[in-house]
Amino acid sequence: MEKKSEINGHAMPGSASTDQILEKGSQKSLGEKLMEFLRKNLLVILTVSGVLVGVGLGMMVRSMNLTKAQMTYFAFPGEMLLRMLKMIILPLVVCSLVSGAASLDTRSLGKLGGIAVAYFLVTTLIASGIGVALAFIIKPGVGAGALNTNNLGLESVSSNKETTDSFLDLARNLFPANLVAAAFRSVPYGTETDGMNILGLVLFAMVFGVALRKLGDEGEELIRFFNAFNEATMVLVSWIMWYIPFGIMFLVGSKIVEMEDVVLLVTSLGKYIFASILGHVIHGGIVLPLIYFGLTRKNPFSFLSGLITPFTTAFATCSSSATLPSMIKCVEENNGVDKRISRFILPIGATVNMDGAAIFQCIAAVFIAQLNNTELNAGQIFTILVTATASSVGAAGIPAGGIITIAIILEAIGLPTNDLSLMLAVDWIVDRTTTVVNVEGDALGAGILHHINQLEMKKHQQEGELSEVRVEAVANVQAEEETSPLVTHQAKALEAMPEAIESVL
């Protein structure tokens, strides 16, 4: 007993030292976890820091009264970032869509494509409804009749384009006459202008990918070429992403330096800006996450937490197309979305899914109607909803690309386009939250399609396992019949019969 107590007595200090060792080990593991977190999220931290430093740098440089040449030098690193992102768009869109369409079989491609189109149309229509509702609730243009372009020193913007022409141009852009020209020109109102025709390239790449798959073995070599081209493009994207924090700092700073009379514009158009940003918060913070949760039963905010870098890039560049490279990379690496899904749906979403744009376009249309003391009837409200939803498909994924779409809506409901310069004056404020909501809708759409695709794959695997079980069961029955005692006995009897006959003879 004494020895036992001594042993127990000696065991007590030993257990305490063990606890200390375990404590040190846990502290070390926490330090390792912290380092691992910093290592994984270093790019995100640097990008967000770049935006904050850019704001401070812009405010500081703003007070220096730089010349136009000096402002150009200051904005140069940001300009280089935009040029690099735009440079990679063409190979990324074409190669990713050809690769994605060729990797999916025709049946699943048609099903996923149909779900994607339905998702884009429904979310854009909901966004348009939110925009119209907020415009009538907040009434940003009521009592602001004295607000005009002359008081603010803005030039008037006019448009002679008919609504029918806009939809015809959409069809023209879907089928470019020259694919090489489509890489740097689009077709508004029957005349070619500078600007990549993403819509036409997207349609061609999708159809071309399906055609390559239909070729079978003959198309395999070309499919492998586009797959390799796509992977090489993503390597370039990973390199460019490390320049984003530095470029964003000067991009944001230069925008702040370029501001003129910000106070007058914000106070004059404060209600319009508030209504637009509130619409983006409601749609991006409530509606889209609810749709994602309803279809996948997963936490949408944990999904979105892996996309801080693309959101920051969208906020700084105001371009859905420029955000596409970092969006594809983060969706695949941080959220585990299948490459075939992300590289198929995200380029399409960056072109046709413009939820944020639909919100501010509808608010702008109602705002201008209220500004001109025009009462909108039910038919005009319906026209705003339909036109904003349809025309946002063809809106360019570039800064201020939605202003042209507002002109289309105003022409459709018979309102003057002279007040569009008011939208341009504050577009740099509203367009940032607009682009963030646009890319959020694309990302959640990719997550939904990935979930549906996973369910389909599990279903096919289960069906395959069941068919294998049935085949094995049939084979066993046949084996039992062939090796049954009755069959064996009859076979032996038949084998013995010739001998018996011979012996008898």
mmCIF file of C-alpha atoms in Angstrom, residues 225-428:
data_model
loop_
_atom_site.group_PDB
_atom_site.id
_atom_site.type_symbol
_atom_site.label_atom_id
_atom_site.label_comp_id
_atom_site.label_asym_id
_atom_site.label_seq_id
_atom_site.Cartn_x
_atom_site.Cartn_y
_atom_site.Cartn_z
ATOM 1 C CA PHE A 225 -4.997 22.081 -76.485
ATOM 2 C CA PHE A 226 -7.723 24.325 -75.032
ATOM 3 C CA ASN A 227 -7.418 22.605 -71.634
ATOM 4 C CA ALA A 228 -3.663 23.276 -71.570
ATOM 5 C CA PHE A 229 -4.193 26.858 -72.789
ATOM 6 C CA ASN A 230 -6.767 27.332 -70.025
ATOM 7 C CA GLU A 231 -4.449 26.026 -67.308
ATOM 8 C CA ALA A 232 -1.599 28.237 -68.552
ATOM 9 C CA THR A 233 -3.955 31.236 -68.465
ATOM 10 C CA MET A 234 -4.842 30.451 -64.849
ATOM 11 C CA VAL A 235 -1.115 30.427 -63.983
ATOM 12 C CA LEU A 236 -0.876 33.929 -65.465
ATOM 13 C CA VAL A 237 -3.912 34.919 -63.393
ATOM 14 C CA SER A 238 -2.203 33.699 -60.204
ATOM 15 C CA TRP A 239 0.782 35.919 -61.010
ATOM 16 C CA ILE A 240 -1.375 38.951 -61.783
ATOM 17 C CA MET A 241 -3.290 38.523 -58.505
ATOM 18 C CA TRP A 242 -0.142 39.321 -56.516
ATOM 19 C CA TYR A 243 0.029 42.692 -58.266
ATOM 20 C CA ILE A 244 -3.608 43.482 -57.397
ATOM 21 C CA PRO A 245 -2.942 44.939 -53.875
ATOM 22 C CA PHE A 246 -0.352 47.392 -55.228
ATOM 23 C CA GLY A 247 -2.396 48.330 -58.307
ATOM 24 C CA ILE A 248 -5.629 48.755 -56.329
ATOM 25 C CA MET A 249 -3.935 51.192 -53.955
ATOM 26 C CA PHE A 250 -3.197 53.619 -56.801
ATOM 27 C CA LEU A 251 -6.448 52.851 -58.654
ATOM 28 C CA VAL A 252 -8.583 53.873 -55.665
ATOM 29 C CA GLY A 253 -6.280 56.779 -54.799
ATOM 30 C CA SER A 254 -6.440 58.204 -58.339
ATOM 31 C CA LYS A 255 -10.262 58.046 -58.362
ATOM 32 C CA ILE A 256 -10.363 60.088 -55.152
ATOM 33 C CA VAL A 257 -7.903 62.634 -56.600
ATOM 34 C CA GLU A 258 -10.045 63.000 -59.759
ATOM 35 C CA MET A 259 -13.193 63.889 -57.774
ATOM 36 C CA GLU A 260 -14.403 67.448 -58.254
ATOM 37 C CA ASP A 261 -17.257 68.888 -56.182
ATOM 38 C CA VAL A 262 -18.156 65.714 -54.311
ATOM 39 C CA VAL A 263 -20.108 67.393 -51.496
ATOM 40 C CA LEU A 264 -22.537 69.148 -53.869
ATOM 41 C CA LEU A 265 -23.216 65.991 -55.865
ATOM 42 C CA VAL A 266 -23.697 63.760 -52.824
ATOM 43 C CA THR A 267 -26.027 66.199 -51.055
ATOM 44 C CA SER A 268 -28.013 66.836 -54.234
ATOM 45 C CA LEU A 269 -28.275 63.183 -55.258
ATOM 46 C CA GLY A 270 -28.027 61.704 -51.747
ATOM 47 C CA LYS A 271 -31.442 60.028 -51.825
ATOM 48 C CA TYR A 272 -30.700 58.445 -55.214
ATOM 49 C CA ILE A 273 -27.325 57.154 -53.986
ATOM 50 C CA PHE A 274 -28.902 55.882 -50.747
ATOM 51 C CA ALA A 275 -31.713 54.080 -52.606
ATOM 52 C CA SER A 276 -29.252 52.409 -55.000
ATOM 53 C CA ILE A 277 -26.847 51.236 -52.282
ATOM 54 C CA LEU A 278 -29.748 50.056 -50.083
ATOM 55 C CA GLY A 279 -31.078 48.027 -53.013
ATOM 56 C CA HIS A 280 -27.682 46.420 -53.466
ATOM 57 C CA VAL A 281 -27.460 45.606 -49.747
ATOM 58 C CA ILE A 282 -30.937 44.002 -49.740
ATOM 59 C CA HIS A 283 -30.330 41.971 -52.890
ATOM 60 C CA GLY A 284 -26.726 40.991 -52.144
ATOM 61 C CA GLY A 285 -27.099 40.546 -48.388
ATOM 62 C CA ILE A 286 -30.551 38.927 -48.164
ATOM 63 C CA VAL A 287 -32.100 37.798 -51.479
ATOM 64 C CA LEU A 288 -29.141 36.057 -53.136
ATOM 65 C CA PRO A 289 -27.980 34.279 -49.921
ATOM 66 C CA LEU A 290 -31.563 33.078 -49.314
ATOM 67 C CA ILE A 291 -31.774 31.668 -52.856
ATOM 68 C CA TYR A 292 -28.434 29.892 -52.359
ATOM 69 C CA PHE A 293 -29.490 28.490 -48.974
ATOM 70 C CA GLY A 294 -32.897 27.405 -50.292
ATOM 71 C CA LEU A 295 -31.365 25.418 -53.153
ATOM 72 C CA THR A 296 -28.275 23.979 -51.410
ATOM 73 C CA ARG A 297 -29.083 24.013 -47.646
ATOM 74 C CA LYS A 298 -25.572 25.380 -47.052
ATOM 75 C CA ASN A 299 -24.352 28.545 -45.341
ATOM 76 C CA PRO A 300 -24.023 31.199 -48.091
ATOM 77 C CA PHE A 301 -21.820 33.486 -45.998
ATOM 78 C CA SER A 302 -19.166 30.809 -45.470
ATOM 79 C CA PHE A 303 -19.155 30.411 -49.261
ATOM 80 C CA LEU A 304 -18.834 34.171 -49.784
ATOM 81 C CA SER A 305 -16.069 34.481 -47.180
ATOM 82 C CA GLY A 306 -13.687 32.782 -49.605
ATOM 83 C CA LEU A 307 -14.304 35.476 -52.229
ATOM 84 C CA ILE A 308 -13.067 38.618 -50.479
ATOM 85 C CA THR A 309 -10.298 39.188 -53.044
ATOM 86 C CA PRO A 310 -12.674 39.177 -56.064
ATOM 87 C CA PHE A 311 -15.129 41.436 -54.195
ATOM 88 C CA THR A 312 -12.340 43.887 -53.380
ATOM 89 C CA THR A 313 -11.192 43.800 -57.006
ATOM 90 C CA ALA A 314 -14.775 44.410 -58.159
ATOM 91 C CA PHE A 315 -15.099 47.362 -55.783
ATOM 92 C CA ALA A 316 -11.862 48.916 -57.041
ATOM 93 C CA THR A 317 -12.164 48.238 -60.786
ATOM 94 C CA CYS A 318 -15.974 48.583 -61.231
ATOM 95 C CA SER A 319 -15.749 45.858 -63.889
ATOM 96 C CA SER A 320 -17.297 42.384 -63.795
ATOM 97 C CA SER A 321 -15.070 41.285 -66.677
ATOM 98 C CA ALA A 322 -11.886 42.482 -64.964
ATOM 99 C CA THR A 323 -12.899 40.576 -61.793
ATOM 100 C CA LEU A 324 -13.426 37.324 -63.731
ATOM 101 C CA PRO A 325 -9.827 35.980 -63.483
ATOM 102 C CA SER A 326 -9.600 36.288 -59.685
ATOM 103 C CA MET A 327 -13.206 35.056 -59.296
ATOM 104 C CA ILE A 328 -12.533 31.796 -61.160
ATOM 105 C CA LYS A 329 -9.349 31.160 -59.166
ATOM 106 C CA CYS A 330 -10.921 31.823 -55.746
ATOM 107 C CA VAL A 331 -14.146 29.902 -56.440
ATOM 108 C CA GLU A 332 -12.143 26.810 -57.389
ATOM 109 C CA GLU A 333 -9.411 26.977 -54.742
ATOM 110 C CA ASN A 334 -11.306 28.392 -51.742
ATOM 111 C CA ASN A 335 -14.772 26.940 -52.288
ATOM 112 C CA GLY A 336 -13.975 23.692 -54.121
ATOM 113 C CA VAL A 337 -16.257 24.326 -57.095
ATOM 114 C CA ASP A 338 -15.671 21.907 -59.971
ATOM 115 C CA LYS A 339 -13.487 23.462 -62.688
ATOM 116 C CA ARG A 340 -15.900 22.297 -65.384
ATOM 117 C CA ILE A 341 -18.709 24.218 -63.680
ATOM 118 C CA SER A 342 -16.816 27.399 -62.726
ATOM 119 C CA ARG A 343 -15.093 27.838 -66.077
ATOM 120 C CA PHE A 344 -18.351 27.249 -67.892
ATOM 121 C CA ILE A 345 -20.736 29.409 -65.882
ATOM 122 C CA LEU A 346 -18.639 32.329 -64.581
ATOM 123 C CA PRO A 347 -17.688 33.765 -68.012
ATOM 124 C CA ILE A 348 -21.366 33.598 -69.007
ATOM 125 C CA GLY A 349 -22.418 35.225 -65.729
ATOM 126 C CA ALA A 350 -19.890 38.040 -66.138
ATOM 127 C CA THR A 351 -21.529 38.795 -69.488
ATOM 128 C CA VAL A 352 -25.264 38.307 -68.925
ATOM 129 C CA ASN A 353 -25.885 38.409 -65.157
ATOM 130 C CA MET A 354 -26.190 42.040 -64.051
ATOM 131 C CA ASP A 355 -28.346 42.071 -60.896
ATOM 132 C CA GLY A 356 -26.669 45.135 -59.398
ATOM 133 C CA ALA A 357 -26.966 47.032 -62.672
ATOM 134 C CA ALA A 358 -30.682 46.210 -62.945
ATOM 135 C CA ILE A 359 -31.300 47.718 -59.478
ATOM 136 C CA PHE A 360 -29.677 51.083 -60.080
ATOM 137 C CA GLN A 361 -31.035 51.283 -63.657
ATOM 138 C CA CYS A 362 -34.631 50.908 -62.438
ATOM 139 C CA ILE A 363 -34.065 53.410 -59.611
ATOM 140 C CA ALA A 364 -32.482 55.841 -62.095
ATOM 141 C CA ALA A 365 -35.426 55.540 -64.504
ATOM 142 C CA VAL A 366 -38.013 56.224 -61.774
ATOM 143 C CA PHE A 367 -35.788 58.999 -60.349
ATOM 144 C CA ILE A 368 -35.670 60.809 -63.708
ATOM 145 C CA ALA A 369 -39.450 60.390 -64.086
ATOM 146 C CA GLN A 370 -39.983 61.952 -60.642
ATOM 147 C CA LEU A 371 -37.464 64.677 -61.491
ATOM 148 C CA ASN A 372 -39.569 65.617 -64.520
ATOM 149 C CA ASN A 373 -42.851 65.372 -62.523
ATOM 150 C CA THR A 374 -44.029 62.469 -64.687
ATOM 151 C CA GLU A 375 -46.510 60.009 -63.178
ATOM 152 C CA LEU A 376 -45.693 56.474 -64.284
ATOM 153 C CA ASN A 377 -48.630 54.189 -65.044
ATOM 154 C CA ALA A 378 -48.731 50.403 -64.592
ATOM 155 C CA GLY A 379 -47.758 49.785 -68.221
ATOM 156 C CA GLN A 380 -44.667 51.989 -67.944
ATOM 157 C CA ILE A 381 -43.611 50.322 -64.675
ATOM 158 C CA PHE A 382 -43.953 46.903 -66.325
ATOM 159 C CA THR A 383 -41.917 48.198 -69.282
ATOM 160 C CA ILE A 384 -39.160 49.350 -66.907
ATOM 161 C CA LEU A 385 -39.013 45.903 -65.274
ATOM 162 C CA VAL A 386 -38.926 43.953 -68.530
ATOM 163 C CA THR A 387 -36.566 46.326 -70.352
ATOM 164 C CA ALA A 388 -34.109 46.513 -67.447
ATOM 165 C CA THR A 389 -34.081 42.710 -67.117
ATOM 166 C CA ALA A 390 -33.647 42.085 -70.843
ATOM 167 C CA SER A 391 -31.249 44.904 -71.687
ATOM 168 C CA SER A 392 -28.943 44.173 -68.744
ATOM 169 C CA VAL A 393 -28.016 40.956 -70.568
ATOM 170 C CA GLY A 394 -26.269 42.973 -73.245
ATOM 171 C CA ALA A 395 -24.760 45.571 -70.906
ATOM 172 C CA ALA A 396 -20.987 45.713 -71.069
ATOM 173 C CA GLY A 397 -19.153 44.457 -67.972
ATOM 174 C CA ILE A 398 -17.088 47.652 -67.831
ATOM 175 C CA PRO A 399 -17.216 50.850 -65.730
ATOM 176 C CA ALA A 400 -20.262 53.039 -66.597
ATOM 177 C CA GLY A 401 -21.550 50.292 -68.941
ATOM 178 C CA GLY A 402 -25.058 50.516 -67.435
ATOM 179 C CA ILE A 403 -25.586 54.181 -68.385
ATOM 180 C CA ILE A 404 -26.379 53.187 -71.985
ATOM 181 C CA THR A 405 -28.945 50.709 -70.656
ATOM 182 C CA ILE A 406 -30.674 53.502 -68.701
ATOM 183 C CA ALA A 407 -30.993 55.411 -71.987
ATOM 184 C CA ILE A 408 -32.748 52.372 -73.484
ATOM 185 C CA ILE A 409 -35.215 52.246 -70.558
ATOM 186 C CA LEU A 410 -35.933 55.977 -70.774
ATOM 187 C CA GLU A 411 -36.577 55.732 -74.515
ATOM 188 C CA ALA A 412 -38.912 52.773 -73.908
ATOM 189 C CA ILE A 413 -41.130 54.729 -71.486
ATOM 190 C CA GLY A 414 -40.900 58.000 -73.424
ATOM 191 C CA LEU A 415 -38.758 60.071 -71.027
ATOM 192 C CA PRO A 416 -35.989 62.513 -72.031
ATOM 193 C CA THR A 417 -32.379 61.363 -71.709
ATOM 194 C CA ASN A 418 -30.961 64.818 -70.963
ATOM 195 C CA ASP A 419 -30.690 64.090 -67.226
ATOM 196 C CA LEU A 420 -28.436 61.060 -67.743
ATOM 197 C CA SER A 421 -25.440 63.223 -66.890
ATOM 198 C CA LEU A 422 -26.663 63.183 -63.272
ATOM 199 C CA MET A 423 -26.184 59.406 -63.283
ATOM 200 C CA LEU A 424 -22.716 59.773 -64.776
ATOM 201 C CA ALA A 425 -21.791 62.301 -62.083
ATOM 202 C CA VAL A 426 -22.302 59.795 -59.258
ATOM 203 C CA ASP A 427 -21.769 56.609 -61.239
ATOM 204 C CA TRP A 428 -18.321 56.143 -59.672
#
